[in-house]
Amino acid sequence: MKAIAVCPAKVILFGEHFVVGGNSALAMTIDLPTVVTAERSQTDHVRIKSESLRLEATFSADGNLTESSDLKAESTLRPIFEVVAFTLKKIGHSTEGFTISVKSSVPIGMGLGSSAATAVGTVSALTALLNSPLSKEEVFEAAYSLEKMVHGHPSGVDQATITFGGMISYRNGTVESTLEISKPPLLIIGNTGQRRSTGEFVGKVTKLRETRADEYRKIASEAQAISDKALDALRNGRNESLGPLMNENQRLLELVGVSSPELERLIAAARSAGALGAKLTGGGGGGCMIAVAETATYEKVSQAIQAAGANLIPSNFLRFGVETYLRES
Ligand code: MEV
C-alpha cells in the first residue's frame, strides 16, 4: 500500500511579512504540484528520497544518518525526516520503517511554498498510510508547528494556503475567509533565480517592528488598508484595481527592506511593458515577483519580465489544497 499526497504551490498576492506581525494576507494556490509518496519498508529506518533533486538519505529511528547519496543529501532531507518523526509522535505511532519520496516542480527557496508543500504533503501521506488521516485543520497545525521549529516566527500563511487551497485571506493563525473567485487575476510569475532564506528576512522585519515600533505600526496599517481594498476588489471581480494596490504594497515592502535590486528590475520591466501592477511575492530578498496584467498585455509583460532576466513560471490558479490518495502498490 502507498499513500500519495499531492500539494499545490502558493502565491502571496498581498500582505507577506506584515502577516507575521498580525496583519492579514491574501494568498492563493497554483498548479505546481509537489507529490509525496509514503510506503512502509522492511527495515526500521526512514529512507527519504527527493526524486527532483536526485538525493537520498536514510535515518535511524532516533535521527542518526545511516546512509546518504552525497554530502548535500543530509542537510536537504533531514527536515523531511523531522516531519516524519514529529508526525509519528503526534499520532502516537511507534517508529517503524518508511520510505518517503518527494517529487516537486516548485523551485526551492523562491517564495512559492516549496518547504510548506513538502511538510503538508509528508504529514498527509504518512497519516493516510497509517490509517490515522488528519483533518485539514490538524494537517495545518502540524505543518505550522514544524515551521515554527525551523524559523522563529512564521505566520503559517504558506501552510494554510497549501493545506486548504483556493484564494484565502489569512490572519493570526486562521483562514479569515475563502474567496469564491469566478475570474482569477491574470498573473505572471517571474523568478530572479536568487535563493534566499525566508527566516533571515522575517528576522529583519521583526527587528524593525521591535526597535522602531511607531514607524512599523504606520507602515503596517497602510499594508492592512491595501489588503482590505484588495479583498474587496477580488470579491467584486474588480481585478484591474489589484495592479495599483500591488504597486503600493511593493513600496511598503521596499520600506521594510525585503526587496532586492533584481526583484525591482523585473518589477520595473513589467510595469513599463503595461502591467497593471507588480510586486515581490513571499519572503523577498530574491525569489519571485508577480505582475498582474490584462489579456491584451499579458504576452508583452511576460516577454519583458523574461528579457529583464527572469525565468517565467507558467502556472494557473488552483481551487484545491492538499489531496491524499491510497493506492495498492
Ligand atoms: C513567506 O511565504 C511569507 C512571509 O510572510 C513569512 C511568513 O508569513 O511566515 C514572508
mmCIF file of C-alpha atoms and ligand atoms in Angstrom:
data_model
loop_
_atom_site.group_PDB
_atom_site.id
_atom_site.type_symbol
_atom_site.label_atom_id
_atom_site.label_comp_id
_atom_site.label_asym_id
_atom_site.label_seq_id
_atom_site.Cartn_x
_atom_site.Cartn_y
_atom_site.Cartn_z
ATOM 1 C CA MET A 1 0.000 0.000 0.000
ATOM 2 C CA LYS A 2 1.161 3.514 -0.861
ATOM 3 C CA ALA A 3 -0.250 6.846 0.282
ATOM 4 C CA ILE A 4 0.169 9.716 -2.124
ATOM 5 C CA ALA A 5 -0.353 13.369 -1.223
ATOM 6 C CA VAL A 6 -0.475 15.983 -3.959
ATOM 7 C CA CYS A 7 0.063 19.588 -2.856
ATOM 8 C CA PRO A 8 -0.225 22.806 -4.843
ATOM 9 C CA ALA A 9 2.258 25.684 -4.573
ATOM 10 C CA LYS A 10 1.218 29.111 -3.302
ATOM 11 C CA VAL A 11 1.498 32.759 -4.266
ATOM 12 C CA ILE A 12 1.011 35.576 -1.788
ATOM 13 C CA LEU A 13 -0.856 38.380 -3.529
ATOM 14 C CA PHE A 14 -0.833 40.882 -0.649
ATOM 15 C CA GLY A 15 0.437 41.165 2.889
ATOM 16 C CA GLU A 16 3.556 38.987 3.190
ATOM 17 C CA HIS A 17 5.811 39.916 6.109
ATOM 18 C CA PHE A 18 3.142 42.161 7.649
ATOM 19 C CA VAL A 19 1.111 38.983 8.261
ATOM 20 C CA VAL A 20 3.805 37.865 10.726
ATOM 21 C CA GLY A 21 3.015 40.888 12.917
ATOM 22 C CA GLY A 22 -0.765 40.276 12.874
ATOM 23 C CA ASN A 23 -1.956 41.796 9.558
ATOM 24 C CA SER A 24 -3.976 39.789 7.068
ATOM 25 C CA ALA A 25 -2.519 38.325 3.895
ATOM 26 C CA LEU A 26 -4.222 37.278 0.668
ATOM 27 C CA ALA A 27 -2.802 34.159 -0.915
ATOM 28 C CA MET A 28 -3.813 31.581 -3.495
ATOM 29 C CA THR A 29 -2.794 28.129 -4.671
ATOM 30 C CA ILE A 30 -1.313 27.456 -8.098
ATOM 31 C CA ASP A 31 -0.973 24.251 -10.083
ATOM 32 C CA LEU A 32 2.692 23.451 -9.479
ATOM 33 C CA PRO A 33 2.480 20.055 -7.790
ATOM 34 C CA THR A 34 4.587 18.531 -5.048
ATOM 35 C CA VAL A 35 3.858 14.808 -4.803
ATOM 36 C CA VAL A 36 4.806 12.979 -1.607
ATOM 37 C CA THR A 37 4.560 9.184 -1.509
ATOM 38 C CA ALA A 38 4.762 7.229 1.762
ATOM 39 C CA GLU A 39 5.288 3.463 1.941
ATOM 40 C CA ARG A 40 6.169 1.024 4.708
ATOM 41 C CA SER A 41 9.563 -0.632 4.314
ATOM 42 C CA GLN A 42 11.086 -3.833 5.661
ATOM 43 C CA THR A 43 13.746 -2.081 7.771
ATOM 44 C CA ASP A 44 13.175 0.085 10.857
ATOM 45 C CA HIS A 45 14.862 3.046 9.143
ATOM 46 C CA VAL A 46 13.322 6.044 7.427
ATOM 47 C CA ARG A 47 14.524 6.453 3.869
ATOM 48 C CA ILE A 48 13.895 9.840 2.255
ATOM 49 C CA LYS A 49 14.217 10.339 -1.489
ATOM 50 C CA SER A 50 13.951 13.553 -3.433
ATOM 51 C CA GLU A 51 13.314 12.464 -6.989
ATOM 52 C CA SER A 52 13.543 16.014 -8.317
ATOM 53 C CA LEU A 53 16.900 16.732 -6.628
ATOM 54 C CA ARG A 54 18.201 13.152 -7.101
ATOM 55 C CA LEU A 55 19.146 12.933 -3.425
ATOM 56 C CA GLU A 56 18.581 10.144 -0.956
ATOM 57 C CA ALA A 57 19.286 9.724 2.769
ATOM 58 C CA THR A 58 18.403 7.137 5.391
ATOM 59 C CA PHE A 59 17.919 7.910 9.086
ATOM 60 C CA SER A 60 17.611 5.599 12.070
ATOM 61 C CA ALA A 61 14.530 5.999 14.272
ATOM 62 C CA ASP A 62 16.496 8.248 16.643
ATOM 63 C CA GLY A 63 17.607 10.505 13.803
ATOM 64 C CA ASN A 64 21.141 9.313 13.025
ATOM 65 C CA LEU A 65 22.123 9.419 9.394
ATOM 66 C CA THR A 66 22.950 5.885 8.288
ATOM 67 C CA GLU A 67 23.330 6.334 4.521
ATOM 68 C CA SER A 68 23.308 9.208 2.053
ATOM 69 C CA SER A 69 23.712 9.686 -1.669
ATOM 70 C CA ASP A 70 26.084 12.652 -1.286
ATOM 71 C CA LEU A 71 27.186 15.452 1.046
ATOM 72 C CA LYS A 72 24.167 17.678 0.341
ATOM 73 C CA ALA A 73 21.637 14.921 0.998
ATOM 74 C CA GLU A 74 21.591 15.113 4.795
ATOM 75 C CA SER A 75 21.049 18.880 5.137
ATOM 76 C CA THR A 76 18.420 18.900 2.384
ATOM 77 C CA LEU A 77 16.490 15.827 3.525
ATOM 78 C CA ARG A 78 16.782 15.964 7.339
ATOM 79 C CA PRO A 79 13.863 18.460 7.565
ATOM 80 C CA ILE A 80 11.658 15.783 5.932
ATOM 81 C CA PHE A 81 12.852 13.204 8.464
ATOM 82 C CA GLU A 82 11.897 15.724 11.195
ATOM 83 C CA VAL A 83 8.399 15.949 9.687
ATOM 84 C CA VAL A 84 8.129 12.149 9.803
ATOM 85 C CA ALA A 85 9.340 11.960 13.435
ATOM 86 C CA PHE A 86 7.009 14.794 14.505
ATOM 87 C CA THR A 87 4.005 13.242 12.732
ATOM 88 C CA LEU A 88 4.570 9.781 14.241
ATOM 89 C CA LYS A 89 4.785 11.345 17.702
ATOM 90 C CA LYS A 90 1.647 13.383 17.084
ATOM 91 C CA ILE A 91 -0.454 10.347 16.189
ATOM 92 C CA GLY A 92 1.204 8.191 18.870
ATOM 93 C CA HIS A 93 2.628 5.719 16.375
ATOM 94 C CA SER A 94 5.824 3.905 17.237
ATOM 95 C CA THR A 95 8.646 4.261 14.763
ATOM 96 C CA GLU A 96 8.920 1.698 12.031
ATOM 97 C CA GLY A 97 10.469 1.698 8.586
ATOM 98 C CA PHE A 98 9.150 4.009 5.882
ATOM 99 C CA THR A 99 10.190 5.248 2.505
ATOM 100 C CA ILE A 100 9.145 8.803 1.735
ATOM 101 C CA SER A 101 9.609 10.059 -1.827
ATOM 102 C CA VAL A 102 9.177 13.669 -2.820
ATOM 103 C CA LYS A 103 8.810 14.846 -6.391
ATOM 104 C CA SER A 104 8.306 18.569 -6.767
ATOM 105 C CA SER A 105 8.025 21.044 -9.589
ATOM 106 C CA VAL A 106 8.325 24.021 -7.212
ATOM 107 C CA PRO A 107 11.631 25.887 -7.288
ATOM 108 C CA ILE A 108 13.153 25.714 -3.791
ATOM 109 C CA GLY A 109 13.588 28.851 -1.682
ATOM 110 C CA MET A 110 11.885 31.131 -4.233
ATOM 111 C CA GLY A 111 8.807 32.174 -2.268
ATOM 112 C CA LEU A 112 6.329 29.701 -3.763
ATOM 113 C CA GLY A 113 5.974 27.485 -0.699
ATOM 114 C CA SER A 114 8.241 24.543 -1.563
ATOM 115 C CA SER A 115 9.035 23.670 2.057
ATOM 116 C CA ALA A 116 5.425 24.109 3.212
ATOM 117 C CA ALA A 117 4.238 21.840 0.373
ATOM 118 C CA THR A 118 6.758 19.166 1.361
ATOM 119 C CA ALA A 119 5.729 19.353 5.030
ATOM 120 C CA VAL A 120 1.972 19.365 4.336
ATOM 121 C CA GLY A 121 2.406 16.509 1.833
ATOM 122 C CA THR A 122 4.520 14.399 4.190
ATOM 123 C CA VAL A 123 2.132 14.804 7.140
ATOM 124 C CA SER A 124 -0.848 13.971 4.898
ATOM 125 C CA ALA A 125 0.706 10.957 3.146
ATOM 126 C CA LEU A 126 2.130 9.403 6.296
ATOM 127 C CA THR A 127 -1.046 9.742 8.371
ATOM 128 C CA ALA A 128 -3.112 8.328 5.489
ATOM 129 C CA LEU A 129 -0.734 5.367 5.176
ATOM 130 C CA LEU A 130 -1.043 4.656 8.898
ATOM 131 C CA ASN A 131 -4.814 4.807 8.734
ATOM 132 C CA SER A 132 -4.872 7.879 11.006
ATOM 133 C CA PRO A 133 -5.917 10.537 8.487
ATOM 134 C CA LEU A 134 -5.970 14.031 9.967
ATOM 135 C CA SER A 135 -8.498 16.761 9.284
ATOM 136 C CA LYS A 136 -7.245 19.702 7.234
ATOM 137 C CA GLU A 137 -7.100 21.778 10.448
ATOM 138 C CA GLU A 138 -4.851 19.137 12.051
ATOM 139 C CA VAL A 139 -2.608 18.905 8.975
ATOM 140 C CA PHE A 140 -2.261 22.680 9.012
ATOM 141 C CA GLU A 141 -1.493 22.737 12.756
ATOM 142 C CA ALA A 142 1.172 20.030 12.366
ATOM 143 C CA ALA A 143 2.875 21.716 9.400
ATOM 144 C CA TYR A 144 2.692 25.104 11.122
ATOM 145 C CA SER A 145 4.214 23.764 14.369
ATOM 146 C CA LEU A 146 7.046 22.287 12.348
ATOM 147 C CA GLU A 147 7.683 25.551 10.547
ATOM 148 C CA LYS A 148 7.885 27.302 13.935
ATOM 149 C CA MET A 149 10.747 24.940 14.785
ATOM 150 C CA VAL A 150 12.541 25.843 11.537
ATOM 151 C CA HIS A 151 12.261 29.615 11.557
ATOM 152 C CA GLY A 152 11.449 31.529 14.687
ATOM 153 C CA HIS A 153 8.213 33.327 13.947
ATOM 154 C CA PRO A 154 6.341 32.242 10.817
ATOM 155 C CA SER A 155 2.743 33.339 10.306
ATOM 156 C CA GLY A 156 1.544 29.976 8.954
ATOM 157 C CA VAL A 157 0.164 31.545 5.765
ATOM 158 C CA ASP A 158 2.133 29.181 3.483
ATOM 159 C CA GLN A 159 0.980 26.053 5.332
ATOM 160 C CA ALA A 160 -2.649 27.264 5.485
ATOM 161 C CA THR A 161 -2.817 28.160 1.804
ATOM 162 C CA ILE A 162 -1.345 24.838 0.682
ATOM 163 C CA THR A 163 -3.499 22.810 3.076
ATOM 164 C CA PHE A 164 -6.868 24.459 2.416
ATOM 165 C CA GLY A 165 -6.284 25.720 -1.144
ATOM 166 C CA GLY A 166 -8.063 28.281 -3.303
ATOM 167 C CA MET A 167 -7.891 32.001 -2.611
ATOM 168 C CA ILE A 168 -7.763 32.789 1.097
ATOM 169 C CA SER A 169 -7.487 35.689 3.472
ATOM 170 C CA TYR A 170 -5.352 34.610 6.440
ATOM 171 C CA ARG A 171 -4.703 36.280 9.769
ATOM 172 C CA ASN A 172 -3.359 35.290 13.193
ATOM 173 C CA GLY A 173 -3.262 31.555 12.593
ATOM 174 C CA THR A 174 -6.665 31.237 10.920
ATOM 175 C CA VAL A 175 -8.237 31.410 7.498
ATOM 176 C CA GLU A 176 -10.437 34.525 7.821
ATOM 177 C CA SER A 177 -12.261 33.768 4.588
ATOM 178 C CA THR A 178 -12.095 31.665 1.440
ATOM 179 C CA LEU A 179 -12.993 33.711 -1.612
ATOM 180 C CA GLU A 180 -15.206 32.268 -4.336
ATOM 181 C CA ILE A 181 -13.400 33.582 -7.389
ATOM 182 C CA SER A 182 -15.111 33.405 -10.761
ATOM 183 C CA LYS A 183 -12.309 35.148 -12.647
ATOM 184 C CA PRO A 184 -8.848 34.716 -11.079
ATOM 185 C CA PRO A 185 -6.403 37.569 -11.704
ATOM 186 C CA LEU A 186 -4.142 37.098 -14.738
ATOM 187 C CA LEU A 187 -0.805 36.668 -13.019
ATOM 188 C CA ILE A 188 2.708 36.362 -14.390
ATOM 189 C CA ILE A 189 5.332 34.926 -12.063
ATOM 190 C CA GLY A 190 8.992 35.809 -12.642
ATOM 191 C CA ASN A 191 11.792 34.081 -10.776
ATOM 192 C CA THR A 192 15.036 36.012 -10.110
ATOM 193 C CA GLY A 193 16.742 32.640 -9.553
ATOM 194 C CA GLN A 194 18.234 34.031 -6.349
ATOM 195 C CA ARG A 195 17.616 31.713 -3.459
ATOM 196 C CA ARG A 196 17.254 33.308 -0.045
ATOM 197 C CA SER A 197 16.264 32.418 3.483
ATOM 198 C CA THR A 198 12.756 33.475 4.483
ATOM 199 C CA GLY A 199 13.802 33.338 8.152
ATOM 200 C CA GLU A 200 16.515 35.930 7.600
ATOM 201 C CA PHE A 201 14.101 38.416 6.030
ATOM 202 C CA VAL A 202 11.367 37.727 8.589
ATOM 203 C CA GLY A 203 14.034 38.456 11.237
ATOM 204 C CA LYS A 204 14.840 41.771 9.588
ATOM 205 C CA VAL A 205 11.217 42.923 9.691
ATOM 206 C CA THR A 206 10.767 41.608 13.244
ATOM 207 C CA LYS A 207 13.748 43.727 14.320
ATOM 208 C CA LEU A 208 12.191 46.800 12.735
ATOM 209 C CA ARG A 209 8.869 46.036 14.455
ATOM 210 C CA GLU A 210 10.604 45.735 17.809
ATOM 211 C CA THR A 211 13.090 48.582 17.598
ATOM 212 C CA ARG A 212 11.154 51.206 15.597
ATOM 213 C CA ALA A 213 7.646 50.304 16.670
ATOM 214 C CA ASP A 214 5.895 53.577 15.708
ATOM 215 C CA GLU A 215 7.392 53.607 12.233
ATOM 216 C CA TYR A 216 6.488 49.933 11.753
ATOM 217 C CA ARG A 217 2.916 50.441 13.004
ATOM 218 C CA LYS A 218 2.321 53.190 10.458
ATOM 219 C CA ILE A 219 3.624 51.086 7.556
ATOM 220 C CA ALA A 220 1.717 48.001 8.731
ATOM 221 C CA SER A 221 -1.545 49.901 8.968
ATOM 222 C CA GLU A 222 -1.084 51.100 5.359
ATOM 223 C CA ALA A 223 -0.396 47.476 4.373
ATOM 224 C CA GLN A 224 -3.601 46.347 6.098
ATOM 225 C CA ALA A 225 -5.619 49.012 4.258
ATOM 226 C CA ILE A 226 -4.175 47.688 0.970
ATOM 227 C CA SER A 227 -5.096 44.075 1.810
ATOM 228 C CA ASP A 228 -8.632 45.189 2.767
ATOM 229 C CA LYS A 229 -9.072 47.011 -0.554
ATOM 230 C CA ALA A 230 -7.645 44.038 -2.480
ATOM 231 C CA LEU A 231 -10.050 41.666 -0.735
ATOM 232 C CA ASP A 232 -12.946 43.887 -1.696
ATOM 233 C CA ALA A 233 -11.717 44.122 -5.321
ATOM 234 C CA LEU A 234 -11.302 40.332 -5.598
ATOM 235 C CA ARG A 235 -14.724 39.666 -4.093
ATOM 236 C CA ASN A 236 -16.313 42.006 -6.605
ATOM 237 C CA GLY A 237 -14.329 40.857 -9.657
ATOM 238 C CA ARG A 238 -12.510 44.200 -9.987
ATOM 239 C CA ASN A 239 -9.158 42.632 -10.882
ATOM 240 C CA GLU A 240 -7.928 45.783 -12.600
ATOM 241 C CA SER A 241 -7.826 47.508 -9.182
ATOM 242 C CA LEU A 242 -5.289 44.963 -7.979
ATOM 243 C CA GLY A 243 -2.428 46.476 -10.021
ATOM 244 C CA PRO A 244 -2.132 49.842 -8.262
ATOM 245 C CA LEU A 245 -2.609 48.073 -4.913
ATOM 246 C CA MET A 246 0.287 45.730 -5.739
ATOM 247 C CA ASN A 247 2.478 48.720 -6.578
ATOM 248 C CA GLU A 248 1.596 50.290 -3.222
ATOM 249 C CA ASN A 249 2.269 47.023 -1.402
ATOM 250 C CA GLN A 250 5.672 46.769 -3.126
ATOM 251 C CA ARG A 251 6.570 50.293 -1.941
ATOM 252 C CA LEU A 252 5.905 49.245 1.667
ATOM 253 C CA LEU A 253 7.923 46.022 1.252
ATOM 254 C CA GLU A 254 10.815 48.149 -0.036
ATOM 255 C CA LEU A 255 10.450 50.417 3.010
ATOM 256 C CA VAL A 256 10.850 47.483 5.404
ATOM 257 C CA GLY A 257 13.905 46.258 3.481
ATOM 258 C CA VAL A 258 12.791 42.941 1.983
ATOM 259 C CA SER A 259 13.045 43.800 -1.711
ATOM 260 C CA SER A 260 16.189 43.474 -3.851
ATOM 261 C CA PRO A 261 17.653 45.170 -6.944
ATOM 262 C CA GLU A 262 16.947 42.034 -9.037
ATOM 263 C CA LEU A 263 13.294 41.952 -7.972
ATOM 264 C CA GLU A 264 12.968 45.664 -8.636
ATOM 265 C CA ARG A 265 14.444 45.286 -12.120
ATOM 266 C CA LEU A 266 11.803 42.676 -13.016
ATOM 267 C CA ILE A 267 9.033 44.734 -11.416
ATOM 268 C CA ALA A 268 10.086 47.860 -13.355
ATOM 269 C CA ALA A 269 10.208 45.875 -16.615
ATOM 270 C CA ALA A 270 6.690 44.530 -16.001
ATOM 271 C CA ARG A 271 5.285 47.974 -15.276
ATOM 272 C CA SER A 272 6.968 49.568 -18.335
ATOM 273 C CA ALA A 273 5.504 46.837 -20.545
ATOM 274 C CA GLY A 274 1.985 47.712 -19.402
ATOM 275 C CA ALA A 275 1.346 45.509 -16.354
ATOM 276 C CA LEU A 276 -1.448 46.802 -14.139
ATOM 277 C CA GLY A 277 0.958 46.414 -11.228
ATOM 278 C CA ALA A 278 3.741 44.250 -9.837
ATOM 279 C CA LYS A 279 5.383 43.293 -6.557
ATOM 280 C CA LEU A 280 7.593 40.696 -4.938
ATOM 281 C CA THR A 281 5.862 37.616 -3.555
ATOM 282 C CA GLY A 282 6.786 35.605 -0.454
ATOM 283 C CA GLY A 283 9.888 36.177 1.626
ATOM 284 C CA GLY A 284 11.610 38.618 -0.766
ATOM 285 C CA GLY A 285 15.332 39.374 -0.936
ATOM 286 C CA GLY A 286 15.310 37.437 -4.235
ATOM 287 C CA GLY A 287 12.936 34.638 -5.166
ATOM 288 C CA CYS A 288 9.875 35.553 -7.197
ATOM 289 C CA MET A 289 7.850 38.567 -8.247
ATOM 290 C CA ILE A 290 4.313 38.687 -9.612
ATOM 291 C CA ALA A 291 2.700 41.024 -12.112
ATOM 292 C CA VAL A 292 -0.993 41.345 -12.856
ATOM 293 C CA ALA A 293 -1.905 42.056 -16.487
ATOM 294 C CA GLU A 294 -4.866 42.318 -18.840
ATOM 295 C CA THR A 295 -5.321 39.769 -21.614
ATOM 296 C CA ALA A 296 -4.150 42.297 -24.223
ATOM 297 C CA THR A 297 -0.834 42.990 -22.459
ATOM 298 C CA TYR A 298 -0.175 39.533 -20.989
ATOM 299 C CA GLU A 299 2.321 38.417 -23.673
ATOM 300 C CA LYS A 300 4.178 41.733 -23.787
ATOM 301 C CA VAL A 301 4.533 41.847 -19.986
ATOM 302 C CA SER A 302 5.674 38.207 -19.874
ATOM 303 C CA GLN A 303 8.328 38.855 -22.516
ATOM 304 C CA ALA A 304 9.543 41.997 -20.730
ATOM 305 C CA ILE A 305 9.956 40.151 -17.422
ATOM 306 C CA GLN A 306 11.880 37.402 -19.197
ATOM 307 C CA ALA A 307 14.043 39.892 -21.100
ATOM 308 C CA ALA A 308 14.905 41.527 -17.755
ATOM 309 C CA GLY A 309 16.450 38.235 -16.637
ATOM 310 C CA ALA A 310 13.664 36.173 -15.060
ATOM 311 C CA ASN A 311 12.634 32.607 -15.547
ATOM 312 C CA LEU A 312 8.902 32.658 -16.079
ATOM 313 C CA ILE A 313 6.939 30.172 -14.003
ATOM 314 C CA PRO A 314 3.902 29.124 -16.025
ATOM 315 C CA SER A 315 1.037 28.264 -13.696
ATOM 316 C CA ASN A 316 -2.670 28.712 -13.109
ATOM 317 C CA PHE A 317 -4.943 29.326 -10.152
ATOM 318 C CA LEU A 318 -5.990 26.075 -8.481
ATOM 319 C CA ARG A 319 -9.018 25.748 -6.225
ATOM 320 C CA PHE A 320 -7.762 22.791 -4.187
ATOM 321 C CA GLY A 321 -5.348 22.326 -1.345
ATOM 322 C CA VAL A 322 -3.619 19.053 -0.476
ATOM 323 C CA GLU A 323 -5.352 15.875 -1.709
ATOM 324 C CA THR A 324 -4.428 12.400 -0.484
ATOM 325 C CA TYR A 325 -4.959 9.000 -2.133
ATOM 326 C CA LEU A 326 -4.282 5.410 -1.151
ATOM 327 C CA ARG A 327 -3.097 3.015 -3.805
ATOM 328 C CA GLU A 328 -2.246 -0.673 -3.782
ATOM 329 C CA SER A 329 1.440 -0.841 -4.816
HETATM 330 C C1 MEV B 1 6.589 33.642 3.264
HETATM 331 O O1 MEV B 1 5.963 32.970 2.178
HETATM 332 C C2 MEV B 1 5.648 34.653 3.860
HETATM 333 C C3 MEV B 1 6.242 35.510 4.968
HETATM 334 O O2 MEV B 1 5.232 36.440 5.339
HETATM 335 C C4 MEV B 1 6.666 34.688 6.152
HETATM 336 C C5 MEV B 1 5.507 34.134 6.934
HETATM 337 O O3 MEV B 1 4.377 34.605 6.795
HETATM 338 O O4 MEV B 1 5.760 33.230 7.766
HETATM 339 C C6 MEV B 1 7.439 36.300 4.477
#
